[in-house]
Amino acid sequence: MKQEKIVTLDLTGCKYLGEIHQRIKKAFDFPHFYGENWDAFWDLLRSECDADKVVVVGGDSVSKELSTSVQTMKGILEEFQELCDKDGDPIEIEIRS
């Protein structure tokens, strides 16, 4: 039986958008050419993410200026989940406070 692969993205204390993207790159083990923008995040989720589950923590602890970026990221993850479900390769997305 295959062991479940879980990606945990911890956003606790992020102060800058670049810091969020650095944590995304590390958590998802994205290649060095990750463009650190939302289009690149979407592209690499589709081509590189083989996780069974993604857990996002600390989104509520980022600076107020980044709350829109966190919402954008959550929307991308939800869209990715819908695509995976449609393709018959479901992924679980868990957003924790």
mmCIF file as gemmi writes it, N, C-alpha and C atoms, coordinates in Angstrom:
data_model
loop_
_atom_site.group_PDB
_atom_site.id
_atom_site.type_symbol
_atom_site.label_atom_id
_atom_site.label_alt_id
_atom_site.label_comp_id
_atom_site.label_asym_id
_atom_site.label_entity_id
_atom_site.label_seq_id
_atom_site.pdbx_PDB_ins_code
_atom_site.Cartn_x
_atom_site.Cartn_y
_atom_site.Cartn_z
_atom_site.occupancy
_atom_site.B_iso_or_equiv
_atom_site.pdbx_formal_charge
_atom_site.auth_seq_id
_atom_site.auth_asym_id
_atom_site.pdbx_PDB_model_num
ATOM 1 N N . MET Axp A 1 ? 0.839 -1.187 0 1 0 ? 1 A 1
ATOM 2 C CA . MET Axp A 1 ? 0 0 0 1 0 ? 1 A 1
ATOM 3 C C . MET Axp A 1 ? 0.883 1.25 0 1 0 ? 1 A 1
ATOM 4 N N . LYS Axp A 2 ? 0.553 2.182 -0.864 1 0 ? 2 A 1
ATOM 5 C CA . LYS Axp A 2 ? 1.316 3.419 -1.011 1 0 ? 2 A 1
ATOM 6 C C . LYS Axp A 2 ? 1.094 4.332 0.195 1 0 ? 2 A 1
ATOM 7 N N . GLN Axp A 3 ? 2.188 4.908 0.685 1 0 ? 3 A 1
ATOM 8 C CA . GLN Axp A 3 ? 2.085 5.86 1.792 1 0 ? 3 A 1
ATOM 9 C C . GLN Axp A 3 ? 1.565 7.196 1.262 1 0 ? 3 A 1
ATOM 10 N N . GLU Axp A 4 ? 0.636 7.786 2.007 1 0 ? 4 A 1
ATOM 11 C CA . GLU Axp A 4 ? 0.045 9.059 1.609 1 0 ? 4 A 1
ATOM 12 C C . GLU Axp A 4 ? 1.097 10.169 1.652 1 0 ? 4 A 1
ATOM 13 N N . LYS Axp A 5 ? 1.17 10.941 0.578 1 0 ? 5 A 1
ATOM 14 C CA . LYS Axp A 5 ? 2.103 12.069 0.532 1 0 ? 5 A 1
ATOM 15 C C . LYS Axp A 5 ? 1.356 13.338 0.926 1 0 ? 5 A 1
ATOM 16 N N . ILE Axp A 6 ? 1.827 13.971 1.997 1 0 ? 6 A 1
ATOM 17 C CA . ILE Axp A 6 ? 1.204 15.186 2.51 1 0 ? 6 A 1
ATOM 18 C C . ILE Axp A 6 ? 2.189 16.342 2.398 1 0 ? 6 A 1
ATOM 19 N N . VAL Axp A 7 ? 1.744 17.431 1.801 1 0 ? 7 A 1
ATOM 20 C CA . VAL Axp A 7 ? 2.525 18.665 1.73 1 0 ? 7 A 1
ATOM 21 C C . VAL Axp A 7 ? 1.937 19.621 2.757 1 0 ? 7 A 1
ATOM 22 N N . THR Axp A 8 ? 2.788 20.108 3.658 1 0 ? 8 A 1
ATOM 23 C CA . THR Axp A 8 ? 2.352 21.085 4.651 1 0 ? 8 A 1
ATOM 24 C C . THR Axp A 8 ? 3.007 22.422 4.341 1 0 ? 8 A 1
ATOM 25 N N . LEU Axp A 9 ? 2.181 23.416 4.111 1 0 ? 9 A 1
ATOM 26 C CA . LEU Axp A 9 ? 2.644 24.77 3.823 1 0 ? 9 A 1
ATOM 27 C C . LEU Axp A 9 ? 2.348 25.633 5.035 1 0 ? 9 A 1
ATOM 28 N N . ASP Axp A 10 ? 3.403 26.061 5.714 1 0 ? 10 A 1
ATOM 29 C CA . ASP Axp A 10 ? 3.257 26.875 6.923 1 0 ? 10 A 1
ATOM 30 C C . ASP Axp A 10 ? 3.546 28.335 6.582 1 0 ? 10 A 1
ATOM 31 N N . LEU Axp A 11 ? 2.523 29.153 6.67 1 0 ? 11 A 1
ATOM 32 C CA . LEU Axp A 11 ? 2.646 30.58 6.355 1 0 ? 11 A 1
ATOM 33 C C . LEU Axp A 11 ? 2.816 31.442 7.597 1 0 ? 11 A 1
ATOM 34 N N . THR Axp A 12 ? 2.98 30.814 8.735 1 0 ? 12 A 1
ATOM 35 C CA . THR Axp A 12 ? 3.052 31.537 10.003 1 0 ? 12 A 1
ATOM 36 C C . THR Axp A 12 ? 4.1 32.649 9.949 1 0 ? 12 A 1
ATOM 37 N N . GLY Axp A 13 ? 3.641 33.859 10.218 1 0 ? 13 A 1
ATOM 38 C CA . GLY Axp A 13 ? 4.548 34.989 10.336 1 0 ? 13 A 1
ATOM 39 C C . GLY Axp A 13 ? 5.051 35.591 9.041 1 0 ? 13 A 1
ATOM 40 N N . CYS Axp A 14 ? 4.558 35.146 7.885 1 0 ? 14 A 1
ATOM 41 C CA . CYS Axp A 14 ? 5.019 35.735 6.625 1 0 ? 14 A 1
ATOM 42 C C . CYS Axp A 14 ? 4.697 37.223 6.595 1 0 ? 14 A 1
ATOM 43 N N . LYS Axp A 15 ? 5.686 38 6.167 1 0 ? 15 A 1
ATOM 44 C CA . LYS Axp A 15 ? 5.512 39.452 6.118 1 0 ? 15 A 1
ATOM 45 C C . LYS Axp A 15 ? 5.508 40.004 4.702 1 0 ? 15 A 1
ATOM 46 N N . TYR Axp A 16 ? 6.015 39.213 3.743 1 0 ? 16 A 1
ATOM 47 C CA . TYR Axp A 16 ? 6.146 39.679 2.373 1 0 ? 16 A 1
ATOM 48 C C . TYR Axp A 16 ? 5.651 38.603 1.417 1 0 ? 16 A 1
ATOM 49 N N . LEU Axp A 17 ? 5.145 39.02 0.272 1 0 ? 17 A 1
ATOM 50 C CA . LEU Axp A 17 ? 4.676 38.074 -0.733 1 0 ? 17 A 1
ATOM 51 C C . LEU Axp A 17 ? 5.802 37.146 -1.181 1 0 ? 17 A 1
ATOM 52 N N . GLY Axp A 18 ? 6.996 37.687 -1.325 1 0 ? 18 A 1
ATOM 53 C CA . GLY Axp A 18 ? 8.136 36.856 -1.71 1 0 ? 18 A 1
ATOM 54 C C . GLY Axp A 18 ? 8.399 35.743 -0.713 1 0 ? 18 A 1
ATOM 55 N N . GLU Axp A 19 ? 8.172 36.016 0.556 1 0 ? 19 A 1
ATOM 56 C CA . GLU Axp A 19 ? 8.354 35.007 1.596 1 0 ? 19 A 1
ATOM 57 C C . GLU Axp A 19 ? 7.314 33.891 1.449 1 0 ? 19 A 1
ATOM 58 N N . ILE Axp A 20 ? 6.086 34.256 1.109 1 0 ? 20 A 1
ATOM 59 C CA . ILE Axp A 20 ? 5.058 33.237 0.862 1 0 ? 20 A 1
ATOM 60 C C . ILE Axp A 20 ? 5.497 32.332 -0.28 1 0 ? 20 A 1
ATOM 61 N N . HIS Axp A 21 ? 5.962 32.932 -1.363 1 0 ? 21 A 1
ATOM 62 C CA . HIS Axp A 21 ? 6.379 32.127 -2.515 1 0 ? 21 A 1
ATOM 63 C C . HIS Axp A 21 ? 7.599 31.267 -2.195 1 0 ? 21 A 1
ATOM 64 N N . GLN Axp A 22 ? 8.519 31.752 -1.376 1 0 ? 22 A 1
ATOM 65 C CA . GLN Axp A 22 ? 9.659 30.929 -0.974 1 0 ? 22 A 1
ATOM 66 C C . GLN Axp A 22 ? 9.192 29.717 -0.167 1 0 ? 22 A 1
ATOM 67 N N . ARG Axp A 23 ? 8.221 29.921 0.69 1 0 ? 23 A 1
ATOM 68 C CA . ARG Axp A 23 ? 7.689 28.802 1.483 1 0 ? 23 A 1
ATOM 69 C C . ARG Axp A 23 ? 6.919 27.821 0.602 1 0 ? 23 A 1
ATOM 70 N N . ILE Axp A 24 ? 6.203 28.344 -0.39 1 0 ? 24 A 1
ATOM 71 C CA . ILE Axp A 24 ? 5.524 27.469 -1.353 1 0 ? 24 A 1
ATOM 72 C C . ILE Axp A 24 ? 6.555 26.61 -2.073 1 0 ? 24 A 1
ATOM 73 N N . LYS Axp A 25 ? 7.605 27.252 -2.567 1 0 ? 25 A 1
ATOM 74 C CA . LYS Axp A 25 ? 8.652 26.545 -3.31 1 0 ? 25 A 1
ATOM 75 C C . LYS Axp A 25 ? 9.248 25.424 -2.474 1 0 ? 25 A 1
ATOM 76 N N . LYS Axp A 26 ? 9.537 25.71 -1.218 1 0 ? 26 A 1
ATOM 77 C CA . LYS Axp A 26 ? 10.138 24.711 -0.339 1 0 ? 26 A 1
ATOM 78 C C . LYS Axp A 26 ? 9.149 23.593 0.001 1 0 ? 26 A 1
ATOM 79 N N . ALA Axp A 27 ? 7.928 23.956 0.382 1 0 ? 27 A 1
ATOM 80 C CA . ALA Axp A 27 ? 6.94 22.955 0.802 1 0 ? 27 A 1
ATOM 81 C C . ALA Axp A 27 ? 6.593 21.992 -0.332 1 0 ? 27 A 1
ATOM 82 N N . PHE Axp A 28 ? 6.425 22.514 -1.537 1 0 ? 28 A 1
ATOM 83 C CA . PHE Axp A 28 ? 6.044 21.68 -2.677 1 0 ? 28 A 1
ATOM 84 C C . PHE Axp A 28 ? 7.253 21.103 -3.406 1 0 ? 28 A 1
ATOM 85 N N . ASP Axp A 29 ? 8.447 21.468 -2.957 1 0 ? 29 A 1
ATOM 86 C CA . ASP Axp A 29 ? 9.684 21.024 -3.591 1 0 ? 29 A 1
ATOM 87 C C . ASP Axp A 29 ? 9.693 21.382 -5.086 1 0 ? 29 A 1
ATOM 88 N N . PHE Axp A 30 ? 9.29 22.621 -5.37 1 0 ? 30 A 1
ATOM 89 C CA . PHE Axp A 30 ? 9.269 23.095 -6.746 1 0 ? 30 A 1
ATOM 90 C C . PHE Axp A 30 ? 10.702 23.336 -7.227 1 0 ? 30 A 1
ATOM 91 N N . PRO Axp A 31 ? 10.931 23.215 -8.529 1 0 ? 31 A 1
ATOM 92 C CA . PRO Axp A 31 ? 12.276 23.416 -9.078 1 0 ? 31 A 1
ATOM 93 C C . PRO Axp A 31 ? 12.744 24.867 -8.954 1 0 ? 31 A 1
ATOM 94 N N . HIS Axp A 32 ? 14.036 25.048 -9.17 1 0 ? 32 A 1
ATOM 95 C CA . HIS Axp A 32 ? 14.657 26.363 -9.006 1 0 ? 32 A 1
ATOM 96 C C . HIS Axp A 32 ? 14.04 27.427 -9.905 1 0 ? 32 A 1
ATOM 97 N N . PHE Axp A 33 ? 13.435 27.016 -11.01 1 0 ? 33 A 1
ATOM 98 C CA . PHE Axp A 33 ? 12.887 27.992 -11.949 1 0 ? 33 A 1
ATOM 99 C C . PHE Axp A 33 ? 11.465 28.448 -11.598 1 0 ? 33 A 1
ATOM 100 N N . TYR Axp A 34 ? 10.968 28.049 -10.42 1 0 ? 34 A 1
ATOM 101 C CA . TYR Axp A 34 ? 9.643 28.514 -9.993 1 0 ? 34 A 1
ATOM 102 C C . TYR Axp A 34 ? 9.623 30.035 -10.026 1 0 ? 34 A 1
ATOM 103 N N . GLY Axp A 35 ? 8.672 30.61 -10.746 1 0 ? 35 A 1
ATOM 104 C CA . GLY Axp A 35 ? 8.642 32.047 -11.014 1 0 ? 35 A 1
ATOM 105 C C . GLY Axp A 35 ? 8.138 32.937 -9.893 1 0 ? 35 A 1
ATOM 106 N N . GLU Axp A 36 ? 7.727 32.343 -8.779 1 0 ? 36 A 1
ATOM 107 C CA . GLU Axp A 36 ? 7.263 33.099 -7.614 1 0 ? 36 A 1
ATOM 108 C C . GLU Axp A 36 ? 6.156 34.095 -7.962 1 0 ? 36 A 1
ATOM 109 N N . ASN Axp A 37 ? 5.15 33.613 -8.674 1 0 ? 37 A 1
ATOM 110 C CA . ASN Axp A 37 ? 3.933 34.376 -8.944 1 0 ? 37 A 1
ATOM 111 C C . ASN Axp A 37 ? 2.787 33.377 -9.038 1 0 ? 37 A 1
ATOM 112 N N . TRP Axp A 38 ? 1.553 33.864 -9.062 1 0 ? 38 A 1
ATOM 113 C CA . TRP Axp A 38 ? 0.407 32.952 -8.993 1 0 ? 38 A 1
ATOM 114 C C . TRP Axp A 38 ? 0.241 32.119 -10.252 1 0 ? 38 A 1
ATOM 115 N N . ASP Axp A 39 ? 0.604 32.644 -11.412 1 0 ? 39 A 1
ATOM 116 C CA . ASP Axp A 39 ? 0.544 31.835 -12.631 1 0 ? 39 A 1
ATOM 117 C C . ASP Axp A 39 ? 1.533 30.677 -12.561 1 0 ? 39 A 1
ATOM 118 N N . ALA Axp A 40 ? 2.728 30.955 -12.069 1 0 ? 40 A 1
ATOM 119 C CA . ALA Axp A 40 ? 3.736 29.902 -11.924 1 0 ? 40 A 1
ATOM 120 C C . ALA Axp A 40 ? 3.296 28.867 -10.894 1 0 ? 40 A 1
ATOM 121 N N . PHE Axp A 41 ? 2.667 29.309 -9.818 1 0 ? 41 A 1
ATOM 122 C CA . PHE Axp A 41 ? 2.149 28.387 -8.803 1 0 ? 41 A 1
ATOM 123 C C . PHE Axp A 41 ? 1.146 27.428 -9.438 1 0 ? 41 A 1
ATOM 124 N N . TRP Axp A 42 ? 0.205 27.967 -10.189 1 0 ? 42 A 1
ATOM 125 C CA . TRP Axp A 42 ? -0.791 27.136 -10.869 1 0 ? 42 A 1
ATOM 126 C C . TRP Axp A 42 ? -0.12 26.148 -11.823 1 0 ? 42 A 1
ATOM 127 N N . ASP Axp A 43 ? 0.799 26.644 -12.646 1 0 ? 43 A 1
ATOM 128 C CA . ASP Axp A 43 ? 1.467 25.786 -13.624 1 0 ? 43 A 1
ATOM 129 C C . ASP Axp A 43 ? 2.207 24.634 -12.958 1 0 ? 43 A 1
ATOM 130 N N . LEU Axp A 44 ? 2.943 24.926 -11.883 1 0 ? 44 A 1
ATOM 131 C CA . LEU Axp A 44 ? 3.716 23.87 -11.234 1 0 ? 44 A 1
ATOM 132 C C . LEU Axp A 44 ? 2.846 22.96 -10.381 1 0 ? 44 A 1
ATOM 133 N N . LEU Axp A 45 ? 1.752 23.457 -9.851 1 0 ? 45 A 1
ATOM 134 C CA . LEU Axp A 45 ? 0.806 22.546 -9.191 1 0 ? 45 A 1
ATOM 135 C C . LEU Axp A 45 ? 0.369 21.482 -10.185 1 0 ? 45 A 1
ATOM 136 N N . ARG Axp A 46 ? 0.002 21.92 -11.377 1 0 ? 46 A 1
ATOM 137 C CA . ARG Axp A 46 ? -0.511 20.993 -12.393 1 0 ? 46 A 1
ATOM 138 C C . ARG Axp A 46 ? 0.556 20.029 -12.884 1 0 ? 46 A 1
ATOM 139 N N . SER Axp A 47 ? 1.792 20.471 -12.976 1 0 ? 47 A 1
ATOM 140 C CA . SER Axp A 47 ? 2.821 19.606 -13.562 1 0 ? 47 A 1
ATOM 141 C C . SER Axp A 47 ? 3.698 18.892 -12.536 1 0 ? 47 A 1
ATOM 142 N N . GLU Axp A 48 ? 3.836 19.43 -11.336 1 0 ? 48 A 1
ATOM 143 C CA . GLU Axp A 48 ? 4.802 18.884 -10.382 1 0 ? 48 A 1
ATOM 144 C C . GLU Axp A 48 ? 4.201 18.32 -9.1 1 0 ? 48 A 1
ATOM 145 N N . CYS Axp A 49 ? 2.982 18.683 -8.763 1 0 ? 49 A 1
ATOM 146 C CA . CYS Axp A 49 ? 2.42 18.281 -7.472 1 0 ? 49 A 1
ATOM 147 C C . CYS Axp A 49 ? 1.859 16.863 -7.545 1 0 ? 49 A 1
ATOM 148 N N . ASP Axp A 50 ? 2.455 15.966 -6.76 1 0 ? 50 A 1
ATOM 149 C CA . ASP Axp A 50 ? 1.968 14.587 -6.695 1 0 ? 50 A 1
ATOM 150 C C . ASP Axp A 50 ? 1.458 14.25 -5.294 1 0 ? 50 A 1
ATOM 151 N N . ALA Axp A 51 ? 1.13 15.271 -4.537 1 0 ? 51 A 1
ATOM 152 C CA . ALA Axp A 51 ? 0.653 15.074 -3.165 1 0 ? 51 A 1
ATOM 153 C C . ALA Axp A 51 ? -0.759 14.503 -3.163 1 0 ? 51 A 1
ATOM 154 N N . ASP Axp A 52 ? -1.049 13.75 -2.108 1 0 ? 52 A 1
ATOM 155 C CA . ASP Axp A 52 ? -2.4 13.257 -1.876 1 0 ? 52 A 1
ATOM 156 C C . ASP Axp A 52 ? -3.2 14.261 -1.053 1 0 ? 52 A 1
ATOM 157 N N . LYS Axp A 53 ? -2.46 15.082 -0.305 1 0 ? 53 A 1
ATOM 158 C CA . LYS Axp A 53 ? -3.103 16.048 0.581 1 0 ? 53 A 1
ATOM 159 C C . LYS Axp A 53 ? -2.197 17.26 0.728 1 0 ? 53 A 1
ATOM 160 N N . VAL Axp A 54 ? -2.804 18.449 0.751 1 0 ? 54 A 1
ATOM 161 C CA . VAL Axp A 54 ? -2.088 19.693 1.02 1 0 ? 54 A 1
ATOM 162 C C . VAL Axp A 54 ? -2.727 20.322 2.248 1 0 ? 54 A 1
ATOM 163 N N . VAL Axp A 55 ? -1.893 20.627 3.233 1 0 ? 55 A 1
ATOM 164 C CA . VAL Axp A 55 ? -2.352 21.273 4.457 1 0 ? 55 A 1
ATOM 165 C C . VAL Axp A 55 ? -1.705 22.652 4.518 1 0 ? 55 A 1
ATOM 166 N N . VAL Axp A 56 ? -2.529 23.683 4.648 1 0 ? 56 A 1
ATOM 167 C CA . VAL Axp A 56 ? -2.029 25.052 4.775 1 0 ? 56 A 1
ATOM 168 C C . VAL Axp A 56 ? -2.32 25.523 6.19 1 0 ? 56 A 1
ATOM 169 N N . VAL Axp A 57 ? -1.277 25.951 6.881 1 0 ? 57 A 1
ATOM 170 C CA . VAL Axp A 57 ? -1.427 26.463 8.246 1 0 ? 57 A 1
ATOM 171 C C . VAL Axp A 57 ? -0.847 27.872 8.323 1 0 ? 57 A 1
ATOM 172 N N . GLY Axp A 58 ? -1.334 28.633 9.279 1 0 ? 58 A 1
ATOM 173 C CA . GLY Axp A 58 ? -0.772 29.949 9.548 1 0 ? 58 A 1
ATOM 174 C C . GLY Axp A 58 ? -1.228 31.06 8.638 1 0 ? 58 A 1
ATOM 175 N N . GLY Axp A 59 ? -2.188 30.797 7.772 1 0 ? 59 A 1
ATOM 176 C CA . GLY Axp A 59 ? -2.658 31.832 6.857 1 0 ? 59 A 1
ATOM 177 C C . GLY Axp A 59 ? -3.271 33.024 7.557 1 0 ? 59 A 1
ATOM 178 N N . ASP Axp A 60 ? -3.805 32.784 8.743 1 0 ? 60 A 1
ATOM 179 C CA . ASP Axp A 60 ? -4.423 33.881 9.485 1 0 ? 60 A 1
ATOM 180 C C . ASP Axp A 60 ? -3.404 34.709 10.264 1 0 ? 60 A 1
ATOM 181 N N . SER Axp A 61 ? -2.14 34.288 10.232 1 0 ? 61 A 1
ATOM 182 C CA . SER Axp A 61 ? -1.11 35.003 10.994 1 0 ? 61 A 1
ATOM 183 C C . SER Axp A 61 ? -0.276 35.949 10.129 1 0 ? 61 A 1
ATOM 184 N N . VAL Axp A 62 ? -0.545 35.974 8.818 1 0 ? 62 A 1
ATOM 185 C CA . VAL Axp A 62 ? 0.244 36.845 7.945 1 0 ? 62 A 1
ATOM 186 C C . VAL Axp A 62 ? -0.176 38.293 8.152 1 0 ? 62 A 1
ATOM 187 N N . SER Axp A 63 ? 0.658 39.198 7.698 1 0 ? 63 A 1
ATOM 188 C CA . SER Axp A 63 ? 0.33 40.615 7.831 1 0 ? 63 A 1
ATOM 189 C C . SER Axp A 63 ? -0.957 40.928 7.07 1 0 ? 63 A 1
ATOM 190 N N . LYS Axp A 64 ? -1.643 41.952 7.514 1 0 ? 64 A 1
ATOM 191 C CA . LYS Axp A 64 ? -2.923 42.342 6.911 1 0 ? 64 A 1
ATOM 192 C C . LYS Axp A 64 ? -2.769 42.595 5.411 1 0 ? 64 A 1
ATOM 193 N N . GLU Axp A 65 ? -1.641 43.135 5.01 1 0 ? 65 A 1
ATOM 194 C CA . GLU Axp A 65 ? -1.391 43.444 3.604 1 0 ? 65 A 1
ATOM 195 C C . GLU Axp A 65 ? -1.361 42.189 2.735 1 0 ? 65 A 1
ATOM 196 N N . LEU Axp A 66 ? -1.086 41.034 3.35 1 0 ? 66 A 1
ATOM 197 C CA . LEU Axp A 66 ? -0.975 39.789 2.586 1 0 ? 66 A 1
ATOM 198 C C . LEU Axp A 66 ? -2.256 38.963 2.577 1 0 ? 66 A 1
ATOM 199 N N . SER Axp A 67 ? -3.287 39.406 3.259 1 0 ? 67 A 1
ATOM 200 C CA . SER Axp A 67 ? -4.507 38.596 3.345 1 0 ? 67 A 1
ATOM 201 C C . SER Axp A 67 ? -5.125 38.34 1.967 1 0 ? 67 A 1
ATOM 202 N N . THR Axp A 68 ? -5.059 39.312 1.067 1 0 ? 68 A 1
ATOM 203 C CA . THR Axp A 68 ? -5.575 39.109 -0.291 1 0 ? 68 A 1
ATOM 204 C C . THR Axp A 68 ? -4.761 38.051 -1.023 1 0 ? 68 A 1
ATOM 205 N N . SER Axp A 69 ? -3.451 38.059 -0.826 1 0 ? 69 A 1
ATOM 206 C CA . SER Axp A 69 ? -2.593 37.056 -1.463 1 0 ? 69 A 1
ATOM 207 C C . SER Axp A 69 ? -2.899 35.659 -0.94 1 0 ? 69 A 1
ATOM 208 N N . VAL Axp A 70 ? -3.142 35.551 0.353 1 0 ? 70 A 1
ATOM 209 C CA . VAL Axp A 70 ? -3.487 34.248 0.935 1 0 ? 70 A 1
ATOM 210 C C . VAL Axp A 70 ? -4.819 33.767 0.361 1 0 ? 70 A 1
ATOM 211 N N . GLN Axp A 71 ? -5.779 34.657 0.189 1 0 ? 71 A 1
ATOM 212 C CA . GLN Axp A 71 ? -7.061 34.278 -0.408 1 0 ? 71 A 1
ATOM 213 C C . GLN Axp A 71 ? -6.875 33.833 -1.86 1 0 ? 71 A 1
ATOM 214 N N . THR Axp A 72 ? -6.003 34.506 -2.595 1 0 ? 72 A 1
ATOM 215 C CA . THR Axp A 72 ? -5.7 34.108 -3.97 1 0 ? 72 A 1
ATOM 216 C C . THR Axp A 72 ? -5.119 32.707 -3.994 1 0 ? 72 A 1
ATOM 217 N N . MET Axp A 73 ? -4.166 32.435 -3.103 1 0 ? 73 A 1
ATOM 218 C CA . MET Axp A 73 ? -3.542 31.121 -3.032 1 0 ? 73 A 1
ATOM 219 C C . MET Axp A 73 ? -4.575 30.039 -2.706 1 0 ? 73 A 1
ATOM 220 N N . LYS Axp A 74 ? -5.454 30.33 -1.755 1 0 ? 74 A 1
ATOM 221 C CA . LYS Axp A 74 ? -6.501 29.366 -1.389 1 0 ? 74 A 1
ATOM 222 C C . LYS Axp A 74 ? -7.409 29.085 -2.584 1 0 ? 74 A 1
ATOM 223 N N . GLY Axp A 75 ? -7.749 30.128 -3.33 1 0 ? 75 A 1
ATOM 224 C CA . GLY Axp A 75 ? -8.579 29.947 -4.519 1 0 ? 75 A 1
ATOM 225 C C . GLY Axp A 75 ? -7.913 29.066 -5.558 1 0 ? 75 A 1
ATOM 226 N N . ILE Axp A 76 ? -6.618 29.247 -5.746 1 0 ? 76 A 1
ATOM 227 C CA . ILE Axp A 76 ? -5.867 28.418 -6.695 1 0 ? 76 A 1
ATOM 228 C C . ILE Axp A 76 ? -5.869 26.969 -6.231 1 0 ? 76 A 1
ATOM 229 N N . LEU Axp A 77 ? -5.648 26.746 -4.943 1 0 ? 77 A 1
ATOM 230 C CA . LEU Axp A 77 ? -5.661 25.381 -4.415 1 0 ? 77 A 1
ATOM 231 C C . LEU Axp A 77 ? -7.038 24.737 -4.575 1 0 ? 77 A 1
ATOM 232 N N . GLU Axp A 78 ? -8.093 25.493 -4.34 1 0 ? 78 A 1
ATOM 233 C CA . GLU Axp A 78 ? -9.45 24.957 -4.507 1 0 ? 78 A 1
ATOM 234 C C . GLU Axp A 78 ? -9.724 24.609 -5.97 1 0 ? 78 A 1
ATOM 235 N N . GLU Axp A 79 ? -9.275 25.46 -6.871 1 0 ? 79 A 1
ATOM 236 C CA . GLU Axp A 79 ? -9.441 25.185 -8.302 1 0 ? 79 A 1
ATOM 237 C C . GLU Axp A 79 ? -8.647 23.943 -8.704 1 0 ? 79 A 1
ATOM 238 N N . PHE Axp A 80 ? -7.448 23.8 -8.153 1 0 ? 80 A 1
ATOM 239 C CA . PHE Axp A 80 ? -6.628 22.62 -8.423 1 0 ? 80 A 1
ATOM 240 C C . PHE Axp A 80 ? -7.329 21.36 -7.914 1 0 ? 80 A 1
ATOM 241 N N . GLN Axp A 81 ? -7.92 21.449 -6.733 1 0 ? 81 A 1
ATOM 242 C CA . GLN Axp A 81 ? -8.645 20.313 -6.166 1 0 ? 81 A 1
ATOM 243 C C . GLN Axp A 81 ? -9.806 19.908 -7.081 1 0 ? 81 A 1
ATOM 244 N N . GLU Axp A 82 ? -10.549 20.875 -7.572 1 0 ? 82 A 1
ATOM 245 C CA . GLU Axp A 82 ? -11.659 20.59 -8.486 1 0 ? 82 A 1
ATOM 246 C C . GLU Axp A 82 ? -11.164 19.919 -9.762 1 0 ? 82 A 1
ATOM 247 N N . LEU Axp A 83 ? -10.054 20.402 -10.304 1 0 ? 83 A 1
ATOM 248 C CA . LEU Axp A 83 ? -9.485 19.817 -11.511 1 0 ? 83 A 1
ATOM 249 C C . LEU Axp A 83 ? -9.054 18.375 -11.264 1 0 ? 83 A 1
ATOM 250 N N . CYS Axp A 84 ? -8.398 18.141 -10.133 1 0 ? 84 A 1
ATOM 251 C CA . CYS Axp A 84 ? -7.949 16.786 -9.805 1 0 ? 84 A 1
ATOM 252 C C . CYS Axp A 84 ? -9.135 15.841 -9.639 1 0 ? 84 A 1
ATOM 253 N N . ASP Axp A 85 ? -10.179 16.305 -8.973 1 0 ? 85 A 1
ATOM 254 C CA . ASP Axp A 85 ? -11.39 15.492 -8.804 1 0 ? 85 A 1
ATOM 255 C C . ASP Axp A 85 ? -11.988 15.142 -10.163 1 0 ? 85 A 1
ATOM 256 N N . LYS Axp A 86 ? -12.056 16.131 -11.025 1 0 ? 86 A 1
ATOM 257 C CA . LYS Axp A 86 ? -12.614 15.935 -12.366 1 0 ? 86 A 1
ATOM 258 C C . LYS Axp A 86 ? -11.79 14.93 -13.166 1 0 ? 86 A 1
ATOM 259 N N . ASP Axp A 87 ? -10.473 14.959 -12.969 1 0 ? 87 A 1
ATOM 260 C CA . ASP Axp A 87 ? -9.57 14.053 -13.687 1 0 ? 87 A 1
ATOM 261 C C . ASP Axp A 87 ? -9.485 12.671 -13.049 1 0 ? 87 A 1
ATOM 262 N N . GLY Axp A 88 ? -10.203 12.457 -11.951 1 0 ? 88 A 1
ATOM 263 C CA . GLY Axp A 88 ? -10.197 11.157 -11.287 1 0 ? 88 A 1
ATOM 264 C C . GLY Axp A 88 ? -8.973 10.899 -10.436 1 0 ? 88 A 1
ATOM 265 N N . ASP Axp A 89 ? -8.258 11.945 -10.073 1 0 ? 89 A 1
ATOM 266 C CA . ASP Axp A 89 ? -7.069 11.824 -9.227 1 0 ? 89 A 1
ATOM 267 C C . ASP Axp A 89 ? -7.22 12.796 -8.06 1 0 ? 89 A 1
ATOM 268 N N . PRO Axp A 90 ? -8.147 12.491 -7.148 1 0 ? 90 A 1
ATOM 269 C CA . PRO Axp A 90 ? -8.5 13.463 -6.105 1 0 ? 90 A 1
ATOM 270 C C . PRO Axp A 90 ? -7.342 13.822 -5.176 1 0 ? 90 A 1
ATOM 271 N N . ILE Axp A 91 ? -7.385 15.049 -4.715 1 0 ? 91 A 1
ATOM 272 C CA . ILE Axp A 91 ? -6.424 15.548 -3.732 1 0 ? 91 A 1
ATOM 273 C C . ILE Axp A 91 ? -7.231 16.235 -2.631 1 0 ? 91 A 1
ATOM 274 N N . GLU Axp A 92 ? -6.773 16.088 -1.414 1 0 ? 92 A 1
ATOM 275 C CA . GLU Axp A 92 ? -7.443 16.737 -0.292 1 0 ? 92 A 1
ATOM 276 C C . GLU Axp A 92 ? -6.715 18.036 0.028 1 0 ? 92 A 1
ATOM 277 N N . ILE Axp A 93 ? -7.461 19.11 0.171 1 0 ? 93 A 1
ATOM 278 C CA . ILE Axp A 93 ? -6.907 20.406 0.547 1 0 ? 93 A 1
ATOM 279 C C . ILE Axp A 93 ? -7.493 20.768 1.903 1 0 ? 93 A 1
ATOM 280 N N . GLU Axp A 94 ? -6.621 21.007 2.873 1 0 ? 94 A 1
ATOM 281 C CA . GLU Axp A 94 ? -7.069 21.369 4.217 1 0 ? 94 A 1
ATOM 282 C C . GLU Axp A 94 ? -6.463 22.715 4.588 1 0 ? 94 A 1
ATOM 283 N N . ILE Axp A 95 ? -7.314 23.681 4.856 1 0 ? 95 A 1
ATOM 284 C CA . ILE Axp A 95 ? -6.874 25.017 5.245 1 0 ? 95 A 1
ATOM 285 C C . ILE Axp A 95 ? -7.154 25.17 6.736 1 0 ? 95 A 1
ATOM 286 N N . ARG Axp A 96 ? -6.097 25.284 7.521 1 0 ? 96 A 1
ATOM 287 C CA . ARG Axp A 96 ? -6.246 25.461 8.97 1 0 ? 96 A 1
ATOM 288 C C . ARG Axp A 96 ? -5.962 26.909 9.333 1 0 ? 96 A 1
ATOM 289 N N . SER Axp A 97 ? -6.612 27.378 10.375 1 0 ? 97 A 1
ATOM 290 C CA . SER Axp A 97 ? -6.369 28.743 10.859 1 0 ? 97 A 1
ATOM 291 C C . SER Axp A 97 ? -5.041 28.825 11.568 1 0 ? 97 A 1
